[in-house]
XYZ file of C-alpha atoms in Angstrom:
504
model
C 16.175 -18.344 -22.131
C 14.064 -20.660 -20.016
C 16.827 -23.198 -19.710
C 19.107 -20.537 -18.245
C 16.940 -20.070 -15.175
C 19.669 -21.820 -13.223
C 22.295 -19.266 -14.231
C 25.276 -18.482 -12.076
C 23.773 -15.402 -10.444
C 21.694 -15.911 -7.322
C 19.395 -14.168 -4.859
C 18.333 -14.630 -1.285
C 14.698 -15.744 -1.071
C 12.214 -15.048 1.687
C 12.848 -18.346 3.440
C 16.592 -17.831 3.571
C 17.408 -20.185 0.691
C 19.383 -19.011 -2.338
C 17.520 -18.952 -5.649
C 19.255 -18.643 -8.980
C 17.945 -16.276 -11.612
C 17.947 -15.991 -15.367
C 20.821 -13.508 -16.079
C 18.404 -10.900 -17.486
C 16.098 -11.293 -14.471
C 19.098 -10.705 -12.224
C 19.991 -7.512 -14.091
C 16.409 -6.247 -13.899
C 16.199 -7.072 -10.191
C 19.509 -5.270 -9.547
C 18.278 -2.009 -11.093
C 17.315 0.740 -8.622
C 13.569 0.830 -8.069
C 11.636 3.995 -7.277
C 8.285 3.677 -5.513
C 5.418 3.981 -7.962
C 2.533 6.403 -7.508
C -1.041 5.190 -7.745
C -2.971 6.473 -10.800
C -6.083 6.564 -8.598
C -4.241 8.884 -6.210
C -3.042 11.148 -9.045
C -6.532 11.366 -10.527
C -7.970 12.166 -7.093
C -5.450 14.969 -6.608
C -6.394 16.385 -10.017
C -10.041 16.498 -8.920
C -9.106 18.243 -5.692
C -7.011 20.762 -7.659
C -9.936 21.653 -9.928
C -12.314 22.055 -6.976
C -9.795 24.263 -5.160
C -9.261 26.434 -8.262
C -12.992 27.021 -8.726
C -13.562 27.810 -5.043
C -10.592 30.176 -4.862
C -11.340 32.001 -8.123
C -15.024 32.349 -7.361
C -14.257 33.779 -3.932
C -11.458 36.029 -5.252
C -13.622 37.599 -7.950
C -16.393 38.080 -5.381
C -13.992 39.875 -3.011
C -12.666 42.106 -5.791
C -15.906 43.137 -7.489
C -18.924 42.278 -5.395
C -18.223 42.271 -1.638
C -19.867 45.194 0.140
C -22.023 46.168 -2.832
C -24.950 43.857 -2.072
C -27.095 43.396 0.996
C -26.503 39.678 1.305
C -23.724 37.324 0.210
C -25.728 34.124 0.713
C -26.436 33.722 -3.010
C -22.686 33.592 -3.690
C -22.077 31.240 -0.765
C -24.409 28.841 -2.534
C -23.340 29.562 -6.109
C -19.566 29.133 -5.716
C -19.699 25.621 -4.136
C -22.395 24.715 -6.690
C -20.021 25.712 -9.494
C -17.258 23.611 -7.894
C -19.517 20.551 -7.720
C -20.785 21.150 -11.242
C -17.225 21.436 -12.523
C -16.305 18.092 -10.997
C -19.358 16.351 -12.491
C -18.901 17.961 -15.916
C -15.194 17.191 -16.154
C -15.833 13.642 -14.975
C -18.397 13.153 -17.770
C -15.891 14.531 -20.278
C -13.280 12.018 -19.025
C -10.763 14.696 -18.106
C -9.319 12.832 -15.121
C -7.762 9.589 -16.414
C -3.957 9.695 -16.528
C -3.990 9.770 -20.330
C -6.127 12.923 -20.376
C -3.993 14.570 -17.698
C -0.838 13.771 -19.638
C -2.014 15.230 -22.978
C -2.585 18.931 -22.428
C -3.783 20.141 -25.849
C -6.692 17.746 -26.267
C -7.859 17.975 -22.662
C -7.620 21.802 -22.660
C -10.149 22.063 -25.494
C -12.589 19.750 -23.724
C -12.002 21.566 -20.442
C -12.911 24.953 -21.939
C -15.923 23.421 -23.643
C -17.110 21.895 -20.375
C -16.496 25.123 -18.428
C -18.463 27.104 -21.014
C -21.298 24.581 -21.000
C -21.440 24.794 -17.203
C -21.833 28.586 -17.342
C -24.539 28.348 -19.993
C -26.451 25.936 -17.751
C -25.941 28.331 -14.833
C -27.303 31.255 -16.885
C -30.352 29.197 -17.825
C -30.991 28.367 -14.160
C -30.579 32.044 -13.169
C -33.083 33.033 -15.870
C -35.615 30.367 -14.874
C -35.401 31.287 -11.171
C -35.604 35.030 -11.974
C -32.635 35.857 -9.732
C -30.584 37.742 -12.313
C -30.893 40.983 -10.363
C -29.251 39.357 -7.327
C -26.120 38.189 -9.148
C -23.491 40.558 -10.481
C -22.829 40.306 -14.215
C -19.290 41.449 -13.514
C -18.853 38.511 -11.155
C -20.147 36.066 -13.764
C -17.854 37.402 -16.500
C -14.834 37.659 -14.191
C -15.444 34.209 -12.749
C -15.828 32.683 -16.221
C -12.658 34.260 -17.621
C -10.520 34.010 -14.488
C -11.723 30.520 -13.595
C -11.193 29.245 -17.140
C -7.663 30.675 -17.265
C -6.810 29.230 -13.852
C -8.183 25.797 -14.771
C -6.129 25.787 -17.981
C -3.010 26.807 -16.039
C -3.667 24.066 -13.502
C -4.117 21.486 -16.244
C -0.868 22.611 -17.906
C 1.010 22.235 -14.602
C -0.553 18.784 -14.118
C 0.505 17.702 -17.626
C 4.101 18.844 -17.063
C 4.243 17.084 -13.690
C 2.794 13.840 -15.009
C 5.130 13.757 -17.973
C 8.063 14.217 -15.621
C 6.774 11.418 -13.378
C 6.249 9.193 -16.417
C 9.820 9.730 -17.626
C 11.144 8.850 -14.173
C 9.072 5.643 -14.081
C 6.988 6.735 -11.087
C 3.683 6.088 -12.869
C 4.551 2.721 -14.370
C 2.886 -0.439 -13.123
C 5.630 -3.059 -13.272
C 3.955 -6.166 -14.647
C 4.804 -9.840 -15.108
C 2.941 -12.253 -17.369
C 2.410 -15.822 -16.156
C 2.029 -18.325 -18.988
C 3.794 -18.297 -22.317
C 2.763 -19.651 -25.694
C -0.017 -18.259 -27.883
C -2.151 -17.028 -24.974
C 0.733 -15.067 -23.469
C 1.709 -13.571 -26.821
C -1.898 -12.569 -27.561
C -2.236 -10.866 -24.183
C 1.025 -8.917 -24.584
C 0.045 -7.754 -28.068
C -3.384 -6.681 -26.808
C -1.864 -4.733 -23.910
C 0.719 -3.019 -26.102
C -2.032 -1.921 -28.490
C -3.700 0.053 -25.676
C -2.663 3.684 -25.170
C -1.845 5.003 -21.702
C -2.251 1.775 -19.703
C 0.896 2.668 -17.774
C 2.038 -0.968 -17.796
C 5.687 -1.916 -18.162
C 6.008 -5.617 -18.862
C 9.150 -6.941 -17.186
C 9.013 -10.477 -18.553
C 7.222 -13.811 -18.727
C 7.247 -16.637 -16.199
C 6.098 -20.202 -16.807
C 6.679 -23.564 -15.145
C 6.523 -25.362 -18.482
C 9.763 -26.076 -20.315
C 8.395 -27.629 -23.502
C 7.361 -26.289 -26.900
C 4.154 -24.824 -25.458
C 6.250 -22.206 -23.670
C 9.057 -20.822 -25.886
C 11.975 -18.807 -24.548
C 10.692 -15.613 -26.207
C 7.034 -14.534 -26.053
C 5.988 -11.562 -28.214
C 9.490 -10.156 -27.845
C 9.733 -10.693 -24.079
C 12.043 -13.353 -22.577
C 10.865 -16.052 -20.248
C 12.684 -15.252 -17.009
C 11.951 -18.359 -14.978
C 9.366 -20.327 -13.057
C 6.716 -19.300 -10.538
C 9.201 -19.862 -7.702
C 11.552 -17.436 -9.444
C 8.674 -14.960 -9.831
C 8.064 -14.787 -6.071
C 11.587 -13.559 -5.367
C 11.690 -11.447 -8.540
C 8.469 -9.690 -7.495
C 9.903 -8.816 -4.082
C 13.174 -7.448 -5.399
C 11.737 -5.451 -8.306
C 8.623 -4.265 -6.435
C 6.223 -5.674 -9.037
C 2.800 -4.062 -9.021
C 0.808 -6.510 -11.129
C 0.837 -10.163 -12.196
C -1.455 -11.298 -15.027
C -2.226 -14.984 -15.595
C -2.948 -16.091 -19.160
C -3.992 -19.582 -18.113
C -7.553 -20.662 -18.959
C -10.032 -20.972 -16.111
C -10.304 -24.671 -16.942
C -6.713 -25.152 -15.714
C -8.007 -24.956 -12.155
C -5.440 -27.195 -10.459
C -2.512 -25.438 -12.108
C -3.927 -22.026 -11.254
C -4.444 -22.917 -7.609
C -0.911 -24.283 -7.315
C 0.537 -21.052 -8.646
C -1.752 -18.792 -6.623
C -0.750 -20.561 -3.399
C 2.772 -19.308 -4.051
C 1.894 -15.777 -5.170
C -0.914 -14.691 -2.841
C 1.599 -13.850 -0.100
C 2.917 -10.943 -2.199
C 1.649 -7.334 -1.814
C 0.635 -7.080 -5.472
C -2.474 -7.154 -7.646
C -3.131 -10.484 -9.354
C -5.384 -10.654 -12.404
C -6.630 -13.429 -14.701
C -6.708 -12.509 -18.372
C -10.158 -12.891 -19.952
C -9.579 -11.487 -23.430
C -9.391 -14.948 -25.066
C -11.831 -16.750 -22.794
C -14.989 -18.152 -24.390
C -16.735 -17.954 -21.024
C -18.421 -14.550 -20.769
C -19.585 -12.796 -17.607
C -21.475 -9.560 -17.151
C -19.369 -6.517 -18.183
C -19.332 -5.269 -14.600
C -17.663 -8.533 -13.539
C -14.472 -7.458 -15.301
C -11.934 -4.782 -14.662
C -10.036 -3.403 -17.631
C -6.464 -2.640 -18.591
C -7.247 -0.185 -21.355
C -9.827 -2.246 -23.249
C -8.404 -5.641 -22.220
C -10.778 -7.421 -19.793
C -9.337 -9.181 -16.743
C -10.801 -10.872 -13.692
C -9.625 -9.660 -10.281
C -8.115 -12.473 -8.209
C -6.195 -10.670 -5.454
C -5.799 -6.979 -4.667
C -3.053 -5.246 -2.779
C -4.589 -4.976 0.715
C -3.889 -1.278 1.411
C -3.596 0.792 -1.767
C -4.375 4.132 -3.377
C -5.969 6.601 -0.928
C -5.890 4.018 1.866
C -2.096 4.349 1.884
C -2.386 8.109 2.406
C -5.005 7.739 5.143
C -2.947 5.161 7.042
C 0.238 7.247 6.654
C -1.498 10.327 8.067
C -2.981 8.264 10.902
C 0.458 6.893 11.801
C 2.180 10.274 11.679
C -0.451 12.279 13.541
C -1.406 9.743 16.210
C 2.190 8.484 16.465
C 3.518 11.998 17.094
C 0.879 12.667 19.750
C 1.664 9.314 21.415
C 5.407 10.018 21.329
C 4.871 13.384 23.042
C 2.417 12.011 25.617
C 4.580 8.990 26.486
C 7.950 10.775 26.486
C 7.995 11.053 30.334
C 7.430 7.281 30.590
C 10.147 6.632 28.014
C 12.597 8.939 29.813
C 11.934 7.246 33.163
C 12.335 3.813 31.569
C 15.627 4.798 29.933
C 16.996 5.941 33.306
C 15.807 2.740 35.011
C 17.374 0.513 32.339
C 20.687 2.369 32.601
C 20.795 2.182 36.406
C 19.706 -1.459 36.570
C 22.457 -3.071 34.458
C 25.414 -2.309 32.246
C 24.922 -1.765 28.568
C 23.051 0.505 26.169
C 19.530 1.699 26.879
C 18.201 0.664 23.479
C 18.320 -2.756 21.829
C 18.350 -2.956 18.033
C 17.253 -6.047 16.157
C 16.761 -6.905 12.480
C 13.222 -8.028 11.759
C 10.926 -8.657 8.838
C 9.188 -5.563 7.499
C 6.900 -4.863 4.568
C 7.398 -7.260 1.630
C 9.996 -9.275 3.598
C 12.355 -6.305 3.686
C 14.633 -6.011 6.691
C 13.961 -3.249 9.210
C 15.867 -2.350 12.366
C 13.429 -2.314 15.272
C 14.161 -0.316 18.448
C 13.321 -1.578 21.937
C 14.350 -0.770 25.472
C 16.974 -3.326 26.457
C 15.438 -5.955 28.731
C 18.193 -8.617 28.663
C 21.632 -8.470 30.177
C 23.971 -6.892 27.654
C 26.417 -9.816 27.681
C 23.526 -12.199 26.935
C 21.942 -10.222 24.089
C 20.324 -12.346 21.382
C 20.076 -10.225 18.248
C 19.472 -13.253 16.030
C 16.553 -14.475 18.214
C 18.184 -17.883 18.392
C 16.497 -18.513 21.743
C 13.113 -17.187 22.819
C 12.667 -15.571 26.205
C 10.937 -17.992 28.577
C 9.321 -17.676 31.991
C 11.904 -16.851 34.695
C 14.582 -16.505 32.008
C 17.893 -15.639 33.798
C 18.879 -13.340 30.931
C 16.084 -10.861 31.754
C 17.003 -7.975 34.058
C 14.840 -6.802 36.978
C 13.611 -3.772 35.056
C 13.347 -5.943 31.969
C 10.754 -8.209 33.592
C 8.464 -5.279 34.256
C 8.816 -3.519 30.924
C 8.367 -6.778 29.001
C 5.248 -7.674 30.999
C 3.729 -4.245 30.324
C 5.164 -3.913 26.779
C 6.844 -0.635 27.763
C 9.955 -2.052 26.081
C 8.178 -1.570 22.723
C 7.657 2.207 23.099
C 10.870 3.238 21.258
C 9.238 1.799 18.146
C 7.262 5.033 18.007
C 10.514 6.432 16.606
C 10.274 3.836 13.823
C 6.722 4.988 13.112
C 7.159 8.771 13.251
C 10.683 9.289 11.904
C 11.729 6.166 9.990
C 8.337 5.185 8.589
C 9.198 1.474 8.434
C 6.598 0.535 11.070
C 2.937 1.419 11.550
C 1.126 1.965 14.821
C -1.104 -1.015 14.037
C -0.227 -4.091 12.014
C 1.260 -7.579 12.337
C 4.065 -7.539 14.894
C 7.509 -7.690 13.238
C 9.149 -11.045 13.855
C 12.866 -11.662 14.078
C 14.239 -13.028 10.808
C 15.390 -16.314 12.297
C 12.520 -16.740 14.759
C 11.347 -20.303 15.258
C 9.169 -22.493 17.403
C 9.793 -26.119 18.364
C 13.013 -26.004 16.293
C 11.087 -25.076 13.136
C 11.121 -21.710 11.405
C 7.786 -19.893 11.440
C 7.431 -20.109 7.658
C 7.825 -23.897 7.901
C 5.083 -24.139 10.510
C 2.454 -21.876 8.924
C 1.428 -22.204 5.287
C 1.368 -18.719 3.755
C 3.275 -17.218 6.698
C 4.838 -14.462 4.563
C 1.390 -13.101 3.632
C 1.504 -11.220 6.955
C 4.175 -9.023 5.360
C 1.785 -7.636 2.719
C 1.462 -4.545 4.956
C 3.860 -2.704 7.238
C 4.333 -4.344 10.649
C 2.970 -2.516 13.685
C 3.639 -1.828 17.344
C 0.348 -3.478 18.260
C -2.177 -5.490 16.309
C -5.275 -7.636 16.129
C -3.377 -10.679 17.406
C -1.938 -8.801 20.384
C -5.270 -7.523 21.717
C -6.580 -11.091 21.570
C -3.755 -12.372 23.745
C -1.528 -13.844 21.026
C 1.688 -12.100 22.020
C 4.853 -13.044 23.844
C 6.426 -16.496 23.683
C 5.491 -18.800 20.798
C 6.660 -22.104 22.237
C 4.058 -24.187 20.387
C 3.030 -24.377 16.757
C -0.559 -23.515 17.667
C 0.489 -20.141 19.092
C 2.235 -18.980 15.943
C -0.577 -20.350 13.767
C -3.198 -18.465 15.750
C -1.116 -15.285 15.646
C -0.780 -15.466 11.870
C -4.518 -16.161 11.494
C -5.285 -12.961 13.399
C -2.704 -11.014 11.375
C -4.296 -12.127 8.094
C -7.750 -11.223 9.387
C -6.491 -7.716 10.122
C -4.954 -7.351 6.654
C -8.136 -8.427 4.886
C -10.411 -6.233 7.034
C -8.276 -3.127 7.536
C -9.904 0.241 8.121
C -9.009 3.373 10.079
C -11.774 2.543 12.563
C -10.261 -0.913 13.092
C -6.855 0.679 13.748
C -8.424 3.083 16.231
C -10.284 0.246 17.965
C -7.064 -1.778 18.305
C -5.179 1.210 19.745
C -7.900 1.881 22.314
C -8.137 -1.820 23.189
C -4.363 -2.331 23.588
C -3.923 -0.909 27.144
C -6.738 -3.114 28.452
C -5.361 -6.238 26.765
C -1.914 -5.551 28.281
C -3.499 -5.774 31.738
C -5.791 -8.747 31.145
C -4.093 -10.877 28.456
C -0.412 -10.965 29.399
C 0.067 -14.579 30.457
C 2.519 -15.216 27.591
C 4.502 -11.995 28.113
C 7.597 -12.414 30.232
């Protein structure tokens, strides 16, 4: 119930304070969470599978029945890719790629065969009109039609089995919270539950109101707490989506809530199914047939996640190999210069405020190590070793973080620099200095970033320095692209030489 939001169980929030949860919210948050897979990614893989099947089967039948029996193979080199493209367009028109169609094999198989047959009939008509029938083997056409159809059906069956297994394991669910109880919240939940194959799993309702307008139970779902509770709940349960049921006219209330939620790496939508204000249809996105307005999107999602992962692994591996002589020489120098381990390990903020262990070459005297970052390194700091001064100035001390990128996967090559959990400036924690500070954790932290190549690295002894760093981090998050990552990587060595006045 709403009044039980101050139950005995508690949780550690992003700013280090303990929040108390509704008992059911605590149980949900304590359940093991598996990473969800993007429906857009799954649908894209299904398209790639169909294209691959058509290309392979067309080429295989050509090799078995046609190769060597005709003077030129150019007609087939054009026809097979044309069939692959036509298959993609036809199946897209028949809506064979949404998750619901991929999950239900019987219905989609009938449409698939119908589309495949229609495609061949169109191809036969084109062959007849162009009078090129003598140049194309009838055996190839028949074999390609039968073999390709069978292979496409087999591929669709395998996709259906895989997706059902993923659905049962919860990997395709979009964990969702509803903000706003009462009639609007109940109407939204009922509308969503009436839609087939939305993939949404509603975890509960959150509302700041504690009066009759917001009962403890909304359409069968309990109210789990307030917006402040939702922030921590979203982090611990890895929520994917938050839907507001508040009317657009409640502008002040909406803005107050959004100021708390925009720092999370989730999609935020505003329900429009009961709104009397109507926009163009293309202004909405849809959950099934339920219209919503997009407020915030997860910054790097769907195929962007795959692209950035591949970029990190490939470029990170190459960098680790190329820089291994420098890292070996640095390790020897650190060991010979002072007592203690070569590497320094420190807990820092990672993606979604999770804790990651960052590796660095040790640059401070071992007996003066500061794992909690209680005191920032300053100019001429007596704790810094002789080798430490050089590797800190040149950022060579950060190179072991390539291990985090390539093997652990908790850092990226490019992103906001990971800050120590208790880092502060002018005796104030970073999150107290910068409004929306935790929004920089909507993506994985990186070894270098937009702030670093603009000189905002090293000591943050003033509030302006940390504010400017966060501003640059947020700019990067909102404007991310592979080209931007590549630009930052290429720019980093030059910025280390020209913009290092704060690095010591």
